[in-house]
Amino acid sequence: MTRYVEFVAPDATVKEAAELMGELDVGALPAGTEERVEGVVTDRDILYRVVARGLDPSGVRVGDVLSRPVVACGEDDSVSAAMDMMAANHIRRMPVRDARGRVSGWITLADLARKLLVDSETVQGALRAMTEPEG
């Protein structure tokens, strides 16, 4: 999970959001604030809802193309619960909310996969076998 979350304003242009995504090397940004996330704009939203339709990214607002409703997990949710939420909603990224409902982090499918790999006894054993000297 990433603790620092960058937000984009819903009234920002899609061009501005795409530039910010490029600077941060991310594929999605929550739109709004820590207290109120209005939606999530993804690289796919931009591709299919703006570029594929021949719209000018400088003239389209993030709020017009973002994905809703916001699916979020809680800080205390298990890895399994977070994965289930992502699978059920066909998403790859989502905000993490604290007990007060504020966004406290951002989690991706890649984060979850890494966590599962690190926790896997089978993977750990295979890595040890590959990295430990014989004898």
PDB file of C-alpha atoms in Angstrom:
ATOM      1  CA  MET A   1       0.000   0.000   0.000  1.00  0.00           C
ATOM      2  CA  THR A   2       1.145   3.491  -0.784  1.00  0.00           C
ATOM      3  CA  ARG A   3       0.585   5.895   2.114  1.00  0.00           C
ATOM      4  CA  TYR A   4       1.002   9.110   0.135  1.00  0.00           C
ATOM      5  CA  VAL A   5      -1.944   9.605  -2.196  1.00  0.00           C
ATOM      6  CA  GLU A   6      -2.013  12.307  -4.850  1.00  0.00           C
ATOM      7  CA  PHE A   7      -5.487  13.563  -5.780  1.00  0.00           C
ATOM      8  CA  VAL A   8      -6.731  15.279  -8.916  1.00  0.00           C
ATOM      9  CA  ALA A   9      -9.534  17.836  -8.827  1.00  0.00           C
ATOM     10  CA  PRO A  10     -12.743  16.745 -10.575  1.00  0.00           C
ATOM     11  CA  ASP A  11     -12.736  20.055 -12.458  1.00  0.00           C
ATOM     12  CA  ALA A  12      -9.160  19.537 -13.731  1.00  0.00           C
ATOM     13  CA  THR A  13      -8.828  18.722 -17.404  1.00  0.00           C
ATOM     14  CA  VAL A  14      -8.143  15.190 -18.559  1.00  0.00           C
ATOM     15  CA  LYS A  15      -4.900  16.520 -20.050  1.00  0.00           C
ATOM     16  CA  GLU A  16      -3.811  17.757 -16.604  1.00  0.00           C
ATOM     17  CA  ALA A  17      -4.720  14.400 -15.052  1.00  0.00           C
ATOM     18  CA  ALA A  18      -2.786  12.503 -17.732  1.00  0.00           C
ATOM     19  CA  GLU A  19       0.252  14.734 -17.188  1.00  0.00           C
ATOM     20  CA  LEU A  20       0.098  14.113 -13.426  1.00  0.00           C
ATOM     21  CA  MET A  21      -0.223  10.368 -14.004  1.00  0.00           C
ATOM     22  CA  GLY A  22       2.867  10.531 -16.194  1.00  0.00           C
ATOM     23  CA  GLU A  23       4.845  12.501 -13.606  1.00  0.00           C
ATOM     24  CA  LEU A  24       3.886  10.056 -10.852  1.00  0.00           C
ATOM     25  CA  ASP A  25       4.138   6.966 -13.094  1.00  0.00           C
ATOM     26  CA  VAL A  26       0.694   5.743 -12.023  1.00  0.00           C
ATOM     27  CA  GLY A  27      -2.282   4.401 -13.941  1.00  0.00           C
ATOM     28  CA  ALA A  28      -5.025   6.002 -11.848  1.00  0.00           C
ATOM     29  CA  LEU A  29      -5.777   8.918  -9.558  1.00  0.00           C
ATOM     30  CA  PRO A  30      -8.585   9.483  -7.085  1.00  0.00           C
ATOM     31  CA  ALA A  31     -10.599  12.597  -7.896  1.00  0.00           C
ATOM     32  CA  GLY A  32     -11.510  14.791  -4.954  1.00  0.00           C
ATOM     33  CA  THR A  33      -9.966  15.029  -1.498  1.00  0.00           C
ATOM     34  CA  GLU A  34      -9.041  12.746   1.409  1.00  0.00           C
ATOM     35  CA  GLU A  35     -12.463  13.408   2.911  1.00  0.00           C
ATOM     36  CA  ARG A  36     -14.514  13.128  -0.280  1.00  0.00           C
ATOM     37  CA  VAL A  37     -13.451  10.983  -3.216  1.00  0.00           C
ATOM     38  CA  GLU A  38     -15.865  11.549  -6.097  1.00  0.00           C
ATOM     39  CA  GLY A  39     -14.433   8.830  -8.295  1.00  0.00           C
ATOM     40  CA  VAL A  40     -11.252   7.426  -9.764  1.00  0.00           C
ATOM     41  CA  VAL A  41      -9.861   8.395 -13.157  1.00  0.00           C
ATOM     42  CA  THR A  42      -7.799   5.684 -14.830  1.00  0.00           C
ATOM     43  CA  ASP A  43      -5.636   5.485 -17.903  1.00  0.00           C
ATOM     44  CA  ARG A  44      -8.366   3.292 -19.418  1.00  0.00           C
ATOM     45  CA  ASP A  45     -11.027   5.945 -18.688  1.00  0.00           C
ATOM     46  CA  ILE A  46      -8.919   8.454 -20.586  1.00  0.00           C
ATOM     47  CA  LEU A  47      -8.245   6.064 -23.448  1.00  0.00           C
ATOM     48  CA  TYR A  48     -11.817   4.852 -23.982  1.00  0.00           C
ATOM     49  CA  ARG A  49     -13.882   7.859 -22.887  1.00  0.00           C
ATOM     50  CA  VAL A  50     -11.729  10.607 -24.394  1.00  0.00           C
ATOM     51  CA  VAL A  51      -9.105   9.479 -26.910  1.00  0.00           C
ATOM     52  CA  ALA A  52     -11.179   6.774 -28.635  1.00  0.00           C
ATOM     53  CA  ARG A  53     -14.051   9.236 -29.052  1.00  0.00           C
ATOM     54  CA  GLY A  54     -11.805  11.847 -30.625  1.00  0.00           C
ATOM     55  CA  LEU A  55     -12.344  14.347 -27.804  1.00  0.00           C
ATOM     56  CA  ASP A  56      -9.819  17.013 -26.872  1.00  0.00           C
ATOM     57  CA  PRO A  57      -8.262  16.108 -23.476  1.00  0.00           C
ATOM     58  CA  SER A  58      -7.773  19.833 -22.828  1.00  0.00           C
ATOM     59  CA  GLY A  59     -11.508  20.408 -23.089  1.00  0.00           C
ATOM     60  CA  VAL A  60     -12.825  17.473 -21.057  1.00  0.00           C
ATOM     61  CA  ARG A  61     -13.080  17.568 -17.259  1.00  0.00           C
ATOM     62  CA  VAL A  62     -11.982  14.660 -15.072  1.00  0.00           C
ATOM     63  CA  GLY A  63     -15.396  14.661 -13.407  1.00  0.00           C
ATOM     64  CA  ASP A  64     -16.996  13.823 -16.754  1.00  0.00           C
ATOM     65  CA  VAL A  65     -14.992  10.632 -17.341  1.00  0.00           C
ATOM     66  CA  LEU A  66     -14.076   9.198 -13.955  1.00  0.00           C
ATOM     67  CA  SER A  67     -15.218   5.799 -12.749  1.00  0.00           C
ATOM     68  CA  ARG A  68     -17.925   5.590 -10.101  1.00  0.00           C
ATOM     69  CA  PRO A  69     -18.879   4.409  -7.542  1.00  0.00           C
ATOM     70  CA  VAL A  70     -15.695   4.486  -5.513  1.00  0.00           C
ATOM     71  CA  VAL A  71     -14.783   1.047  -4.213  1.00  0.00           C
ATOM     72  CA  ALA A  72     -12.490   1.259  -1.182  1.00  0.00           C
ATOM     73  CA  CYS A  73     -11.201  -1.060   1.492  1.00  0.00           C
ATOM     74  CA  GLY A  74     -10.451  -0.318   5.113  1.00  0.00           C
ATOM     75  CA  GLU A  75      -7.042  -0.229   6.773  1.00  0.00           C
ATOM     76  CA  ASP A  76      -7.925  -3.329   8.781  1.00  0.00           C
ATOM     77  CA  ASP A  77      -9.225  -5.372   5.839  1.00  0.00           C
ATOM     78  CA  SER A  78      -7.261  -8.503   5.019  1.00  0.00           C
ATOM     79  CA  VAL A  79      -5.334  -8.997   1.791  1.00  0.00           C
ATOM     80  CA  SER A  80      -7.924 -11.597   0.853  1.00  0.00           C
ATOM     81  CA  ALA A  81     -10.806  -9.175   1.430  1.00  0.00           C
ATOM     82  CA  ALA A  82      -9.099  -6.478  -0.650  1.00  0.00           C
ATOM     83  CA  MET A  83      -8.498  -8.955  -3.477  1.00  0.00           C
ATOM     84  CA  ASP A  84     -12.123 -10.094  -3.333  1.00  0.00           C
ATOM     85  CA  MET A  85     -13.315  -6.468  -3.598  1.00  0.00           C
ATOM     86  CA  MET A  86     -11.072  -5.853  -6.589  1.00  0.00           C
ATOM     87  CA  ALA A  87     -12.182  -9.049  -8.323  1.00  0.00           C
ATOM     88  CA  ALA A  88     -15.882  -8.455  -7.661  1.00  0.00           C
ATOM     89  CA  ASN A  89     -15.665  -4.918  -9.037  1.00  0.00           C
ATOM     90  CA  HIS A  90     -13.202  -5.619 -11.869  1.00  0.00           C
ATOM     91  CA  ILE A  91     -10.735  -2.996 -10.660  1.00  0.00           C
ATOM     92  CA  ARG A  92      -6.948  -2.962 -10.289  1.00  0.00           C
ATOM     93  CA  ARG A  93      -6.533  -0.124  -7.795  1.00  0.00           C
ATOM     94  CA  MET A  94      -8.490   1.360  -4.923  1.00  0.00           C
ATOM     95  CA  PRO A  95      -8.273   3.792  -2.044  1.00  0.00           C
ATOM     96  CA  VAL A  96      -7.791   2.595   1.515  1.00  0.00           C
ATOM     97  CA  ARG A  97      -9.888   4.375   4.146  1.00  0.00           C
ATOM     98  CA  ASP A  98      -9.124   4.877   7.822  1.00  0.00           C
ATOM     99  CA  ALA A  99     -11.675   4.472  10.637  1.00  0.00           C
ATOM    100  CA  ARG A 100     -12.968   8.020  10.002  1.00  0.00           C
ATOM    101  CA  GLY A 101     -13.552   7.303   6.313  1.00  0.00           C
ATOM    102  CA  ARG A 102     -10.651   9.445   5.091  1.00  0.00           C
ATOM    103  CA  VAL A 103      -8.332   8.137   2.398  1.00  0.00           C
ATOM    104  CA  SER A 104      -5.164   6.961   4.126  1.00  0.00           C
ATOM    105  CA  GLY A 105      -3.569   5.034   1.290  1.00  0.00           C
ATOM    106  CA  TRP A 106      -3.826   3.474  -2.138  1.00  0.00           C
ATOM    107  CA  ILE A 107      -3.525  -0.206  -2.947  1.00  0.00           C
ATOM    108  CA  THR A 108      -3.007  -1.934  -6.273  1.00  0.00           C
ATOM    109  CA  LEU A 109      -3.348  -5.456  -7.552  1.00  0.00           C
ATOM    110  CA  ALA A 110       0.443  -5.499  -7.941  1.00  0.00           C
ATOM    111  CA  ASP A 111       0.820  -4.616  -4.218  1.00  0.00           C
ATOM    112  CA  LEU A 112      -1.412  -7.529  -3.290  1.00  0.00           C
ATOM    113  CA  ALA A 113       0.392  -9.946  -5.602  1.00  0.00           C
ATOM    114  CA  ARG A 114       3.757  -8.958  -4.102  1.00  0.00           C
ATOM    115  CA  LYS A 115       2.394  -9.454  -0.582  1.00  0.00           C
ATOM    116  CA  LEU A 116       1.078 -12.905  -1.441  1.00  0.00           C
ATOM    117  CA  LEU A 117       4.364 -13.899  -3.049  1.00  0.00           C
ATOM    118  CA  VAL A 118       6.379 -12.763  -0.039  1.00  0.00           C
ATOM    119  CA  ASP A 119       4.047 -14.598   2.349  1.00  0.00           C
ATOM    120  CA  SER A 120       3.997 -17.816   0.326  1.00  0.00           C
ATOM    121  CA  GLU A 121       6.014 -20.618   1.941  1.00  0.00           C
ATOM    122  CA  THR A 122       6.390 -22.286  -1.455  1.00  0.00           C
ATOM    123  CA  VAL A 123       7.795 -19.150  -3.066  1.00  0.00           C
ATOM    124  CA  GLN A 124      10.075 -18.488  -0.097  1.00  0.00           C
ATOM    125  CA  GLY A 125      11.387 -22.048  -0.285  1.00  0.00           C
ATOM    126  CA  ALA A 126      12.016 -21.779  -4.009  1.00  0.00           C
ATOM    127  CA  LEU A 127      13.849 -18.477  -3.560  1.00  0.00           C
ATOM    128  CA  ARG A 128      15.998 -19.939  -0.791  1.00  0.00           C
ATOM    129  CA  ALA A 129      16.823 -22.957  -2.960  1.00  0.00           C
ATOM    130  CA  MET A 130      17.879 -20.678  -5.813  1.00  0.00           C
ATOM    131  CA  THR A 131      19.932 -18.274  -3.716  1.00  0.00           C
ATOM    132  CA  GLU A 132      21.582 -20.405  -1.034  1.00  0.00           C
ATOM    133  CA  PRO A 133      24.909 -22.043  -1.865  1.00  0.00           C
ATOM    134  CA  GLU A 134      24.873 -25.803  -2.286  1.00  0.00           C
ATOM    135  CA  GLY A 135      26.568 -28.036   0.209  1.00  0.00           C
TER     136      GLY A 135
END
